[in-house]
Short mmCIF file of C-alpha atoms in Angstrom, two decimals:
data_model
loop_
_atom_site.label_atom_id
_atom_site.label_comp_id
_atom_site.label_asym_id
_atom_site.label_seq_id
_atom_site.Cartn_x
_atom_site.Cartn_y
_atom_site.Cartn_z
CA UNK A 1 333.97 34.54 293.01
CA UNK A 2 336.68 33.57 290.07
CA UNK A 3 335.45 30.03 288.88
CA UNK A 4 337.74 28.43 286.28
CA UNK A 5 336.05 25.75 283.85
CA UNK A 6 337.80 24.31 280.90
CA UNK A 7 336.36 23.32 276.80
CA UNK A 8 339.22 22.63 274.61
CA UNK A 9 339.18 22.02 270.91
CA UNK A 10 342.31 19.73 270.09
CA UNK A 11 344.95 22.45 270.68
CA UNK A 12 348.31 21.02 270.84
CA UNK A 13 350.10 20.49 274.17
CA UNK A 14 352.42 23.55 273.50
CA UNK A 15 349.21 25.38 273.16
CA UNK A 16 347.18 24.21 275.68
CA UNK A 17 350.22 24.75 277.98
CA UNK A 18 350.33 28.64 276.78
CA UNK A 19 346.65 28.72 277.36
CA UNK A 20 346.76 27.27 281.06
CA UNK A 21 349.67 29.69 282.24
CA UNK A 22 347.75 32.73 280.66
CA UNK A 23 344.48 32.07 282.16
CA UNK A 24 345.44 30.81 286.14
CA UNK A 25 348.04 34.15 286.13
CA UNK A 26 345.28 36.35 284.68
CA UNK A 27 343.34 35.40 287.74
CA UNK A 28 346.29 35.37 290.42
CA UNK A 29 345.12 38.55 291.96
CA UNK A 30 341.45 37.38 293.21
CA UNK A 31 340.57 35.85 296.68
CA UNK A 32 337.91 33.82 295.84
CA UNK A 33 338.30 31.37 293.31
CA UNK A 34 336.11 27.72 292.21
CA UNK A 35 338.11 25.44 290.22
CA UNK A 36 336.49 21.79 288.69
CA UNK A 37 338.85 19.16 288.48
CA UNK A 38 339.81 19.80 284.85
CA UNK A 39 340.93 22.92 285.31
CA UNK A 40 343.24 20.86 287.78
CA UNK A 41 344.26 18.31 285.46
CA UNK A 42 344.58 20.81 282.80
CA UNK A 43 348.04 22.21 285.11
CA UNK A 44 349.46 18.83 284.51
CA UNK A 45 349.97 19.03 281.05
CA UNK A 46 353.04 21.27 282.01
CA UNK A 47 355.73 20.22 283.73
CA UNK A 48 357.05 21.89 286.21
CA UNK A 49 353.76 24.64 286.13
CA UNK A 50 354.18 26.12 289.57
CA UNK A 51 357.36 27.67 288.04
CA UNK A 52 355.22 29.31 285.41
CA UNK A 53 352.74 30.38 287.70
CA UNK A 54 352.31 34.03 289.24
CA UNK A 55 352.04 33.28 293.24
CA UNK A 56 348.24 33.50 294.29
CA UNK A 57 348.75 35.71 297.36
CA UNK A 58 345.08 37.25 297.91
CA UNK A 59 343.33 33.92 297.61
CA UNK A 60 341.87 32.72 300.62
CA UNK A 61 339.03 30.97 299.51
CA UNK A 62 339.06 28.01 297.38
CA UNK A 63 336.53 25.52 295.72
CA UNK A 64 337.16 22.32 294.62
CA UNK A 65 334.61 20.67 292.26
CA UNK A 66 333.73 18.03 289.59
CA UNK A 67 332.70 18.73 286.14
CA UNK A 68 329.57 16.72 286.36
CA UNK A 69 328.42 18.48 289.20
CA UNK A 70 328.25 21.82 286.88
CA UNK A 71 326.24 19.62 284.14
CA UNK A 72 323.56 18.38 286.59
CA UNK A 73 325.59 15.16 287.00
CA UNK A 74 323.88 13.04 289.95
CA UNK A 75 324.88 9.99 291.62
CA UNK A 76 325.10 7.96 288.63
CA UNK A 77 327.23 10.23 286.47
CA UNK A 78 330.41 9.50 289.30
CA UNK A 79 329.65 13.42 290.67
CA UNK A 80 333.00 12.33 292.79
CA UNK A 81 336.27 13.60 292.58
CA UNK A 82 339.45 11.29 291.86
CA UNK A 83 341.87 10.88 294.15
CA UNK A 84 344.45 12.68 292.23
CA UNK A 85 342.84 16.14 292.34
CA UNK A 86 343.91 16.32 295.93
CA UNK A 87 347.52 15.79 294.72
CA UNK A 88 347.21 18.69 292.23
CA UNK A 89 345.11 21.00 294.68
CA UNK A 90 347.96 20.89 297.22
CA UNK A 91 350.36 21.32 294.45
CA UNK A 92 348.96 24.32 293.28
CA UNK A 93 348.14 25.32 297.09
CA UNK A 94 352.14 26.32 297.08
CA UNK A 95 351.46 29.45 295.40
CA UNK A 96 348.46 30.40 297.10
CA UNK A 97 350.39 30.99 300.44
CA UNK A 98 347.34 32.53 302.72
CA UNK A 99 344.14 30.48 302.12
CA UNK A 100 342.28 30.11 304.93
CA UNK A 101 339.10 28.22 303.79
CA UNK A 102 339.27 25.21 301.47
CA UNK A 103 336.02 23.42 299.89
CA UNK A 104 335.51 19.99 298.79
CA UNK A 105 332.02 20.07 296.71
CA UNK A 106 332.01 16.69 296.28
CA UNK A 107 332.92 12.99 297.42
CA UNK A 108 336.22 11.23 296.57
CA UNK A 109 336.14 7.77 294.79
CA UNK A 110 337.80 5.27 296.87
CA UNK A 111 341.13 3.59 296.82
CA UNK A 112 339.58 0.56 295.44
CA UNK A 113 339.48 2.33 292.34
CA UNK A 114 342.38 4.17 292.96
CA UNK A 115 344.72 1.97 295.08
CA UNK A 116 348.19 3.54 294.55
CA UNK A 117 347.36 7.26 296.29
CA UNK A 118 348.01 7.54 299.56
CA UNK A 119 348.00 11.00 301.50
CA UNK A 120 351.01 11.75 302.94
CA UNK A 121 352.66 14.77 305.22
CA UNK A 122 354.90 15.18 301.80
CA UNK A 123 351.73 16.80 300.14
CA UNK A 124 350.69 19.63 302.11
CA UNK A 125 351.70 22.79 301.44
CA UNK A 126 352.55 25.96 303.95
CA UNK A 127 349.27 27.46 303.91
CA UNK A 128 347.43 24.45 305.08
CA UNK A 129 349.89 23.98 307.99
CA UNK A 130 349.88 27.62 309.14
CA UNK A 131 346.97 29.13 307.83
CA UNK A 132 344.08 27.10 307.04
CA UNK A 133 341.01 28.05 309.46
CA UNK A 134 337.98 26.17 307.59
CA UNK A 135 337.75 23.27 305.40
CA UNK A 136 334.29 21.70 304.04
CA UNK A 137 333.63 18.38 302.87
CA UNK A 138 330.10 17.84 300.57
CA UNK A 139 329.22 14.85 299.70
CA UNK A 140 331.24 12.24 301.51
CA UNK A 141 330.69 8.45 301.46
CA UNK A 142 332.78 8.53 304.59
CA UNK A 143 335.29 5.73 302.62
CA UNK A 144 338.61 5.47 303.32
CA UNK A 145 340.32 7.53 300.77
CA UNK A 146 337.87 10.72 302.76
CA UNK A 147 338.47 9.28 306.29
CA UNK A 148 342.31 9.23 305.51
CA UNK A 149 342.54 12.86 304.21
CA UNK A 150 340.11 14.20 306.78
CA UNK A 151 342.80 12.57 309.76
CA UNK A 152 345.94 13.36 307.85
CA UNK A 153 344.63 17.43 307.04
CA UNK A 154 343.03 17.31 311.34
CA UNK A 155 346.86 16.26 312.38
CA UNK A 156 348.61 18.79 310.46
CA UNK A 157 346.61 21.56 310.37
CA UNK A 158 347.83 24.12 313.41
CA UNK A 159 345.19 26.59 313.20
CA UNK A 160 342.14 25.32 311.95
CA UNK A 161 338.49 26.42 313.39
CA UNK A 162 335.95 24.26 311.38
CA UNK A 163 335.46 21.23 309.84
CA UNK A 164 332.16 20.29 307.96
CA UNK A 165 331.31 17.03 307.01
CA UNK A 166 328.35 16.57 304.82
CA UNK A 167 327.52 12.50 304.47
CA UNK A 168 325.81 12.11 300.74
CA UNK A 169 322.61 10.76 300.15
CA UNK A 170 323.68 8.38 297.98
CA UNK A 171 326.03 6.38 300.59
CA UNK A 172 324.78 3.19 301.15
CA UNK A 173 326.76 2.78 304.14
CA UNK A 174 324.31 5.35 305.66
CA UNK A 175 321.53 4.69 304.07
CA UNK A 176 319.77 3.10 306.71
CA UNK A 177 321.60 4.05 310.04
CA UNK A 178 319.48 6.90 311.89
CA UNK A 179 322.32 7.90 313.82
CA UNK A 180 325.21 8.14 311.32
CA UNK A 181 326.54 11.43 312.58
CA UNK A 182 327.35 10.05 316.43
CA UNK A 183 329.05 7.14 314.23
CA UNK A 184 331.09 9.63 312.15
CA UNK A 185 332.13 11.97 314.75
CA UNK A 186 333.04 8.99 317.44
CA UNK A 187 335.02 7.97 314.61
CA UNK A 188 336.64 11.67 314.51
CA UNK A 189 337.34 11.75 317.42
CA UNK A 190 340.06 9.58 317.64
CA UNK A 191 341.56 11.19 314.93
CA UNK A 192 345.09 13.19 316.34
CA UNK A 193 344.42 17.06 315.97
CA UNK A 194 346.65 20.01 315.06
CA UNK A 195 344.76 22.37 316.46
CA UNK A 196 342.58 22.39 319.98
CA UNK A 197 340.14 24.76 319.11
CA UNK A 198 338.96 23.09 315.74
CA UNK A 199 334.78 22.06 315.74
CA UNK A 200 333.42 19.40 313.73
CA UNK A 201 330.10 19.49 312.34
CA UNK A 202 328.74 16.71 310.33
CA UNK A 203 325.13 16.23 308.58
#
């Protein structure tokens, strides 16, 4: 598996731009990739990048992680992604037309930190919609900025098999409720699905 981690050293913008482009379309050919946040973030520095980037069509596996988890970040060095990865993921997710299993590594602040992002239909790209089959979520604090995307990616999503939901140890919310996976999946379940033959699994 491809992973793609960042460590700059005050390159300029033009630079860092040049560097971005050259290193995602030196990869564009593999079908398992891991990407941390940064290397995320580091797309934004140019506008307009999907134009400069070579289309991802052999990827159909993708990991989405946080810096600190690489570093042996816990709980208290915010191991959580922010809520504008997801924006960037499914931005890049328009050049990597047939992925068909999508990983989360770790939990999502909330929108109390974060209160302008809301998911919307507008974000997701083809390959979710069409081709999409298994999606894991590590880490949750089941808050609403996860509950949202889980519902919003379940409704859209018209062929997926699996969903995994993996509550963190670290959620208070759960800390002390013995049967926090009934609670979870009764929420679920009310969720509006995309696809009839999708099974949820939560731990």
């Amino acid at each position: 598996m491809q992973k793609l981690f960042f460590n700059t050293n005050g390159e300029s913008r033009d630079q860092l731009r040049h560097f971005v482009t050259k290193l995602f379309n030196s990869v564009s050919h593999v079908k398992y990739l891991t990407i941390s946040e940064y290397g995320l973030k580091f797309l934004t520095h140019q506008d307009h990048f999907l134009k400069s980037l070579s289309p991802f069509y052999n990827l159909i596996h993708l990991e989405v992680t946080t810096a600190a988890s690489h570093n042996g970040g816990g709980f208290h060095d915010e191991v959580i992604l922010p809520c504008w990865t997801v924006e960037t993921l499914f931005k890049f997710l328009h050049v990597s037309p047939n992925l068909e299993s999508l990983i989360f590594a770790d939990g999502f602040c909330d929108y109390e930190a974060y209160p302008s992002y809301d998911w919307s239909l507008d974000l997701i790209p083809h390959c979710l919609l069409q081709h999409l089959k298994s999606i894991e979520f590590r880490g949750c604090f089941w808050n609403q900025a996860e509950k949202d995307l889980v519902r919003l990616i379940l409704k859209n999503a018209k062929v997926l098999q699996t969903v995994r939901i993996t509550i963190s140890g670290q959620s208070s919310y759960f800390s002390k409720k013995s049967n926090y996976k009934k609670k979870v999946l009764n929420e679920i379940a009310l969720f509006p699905r995309g696809s009839v033959d999708c099974v949820l699994h939560v731990s």
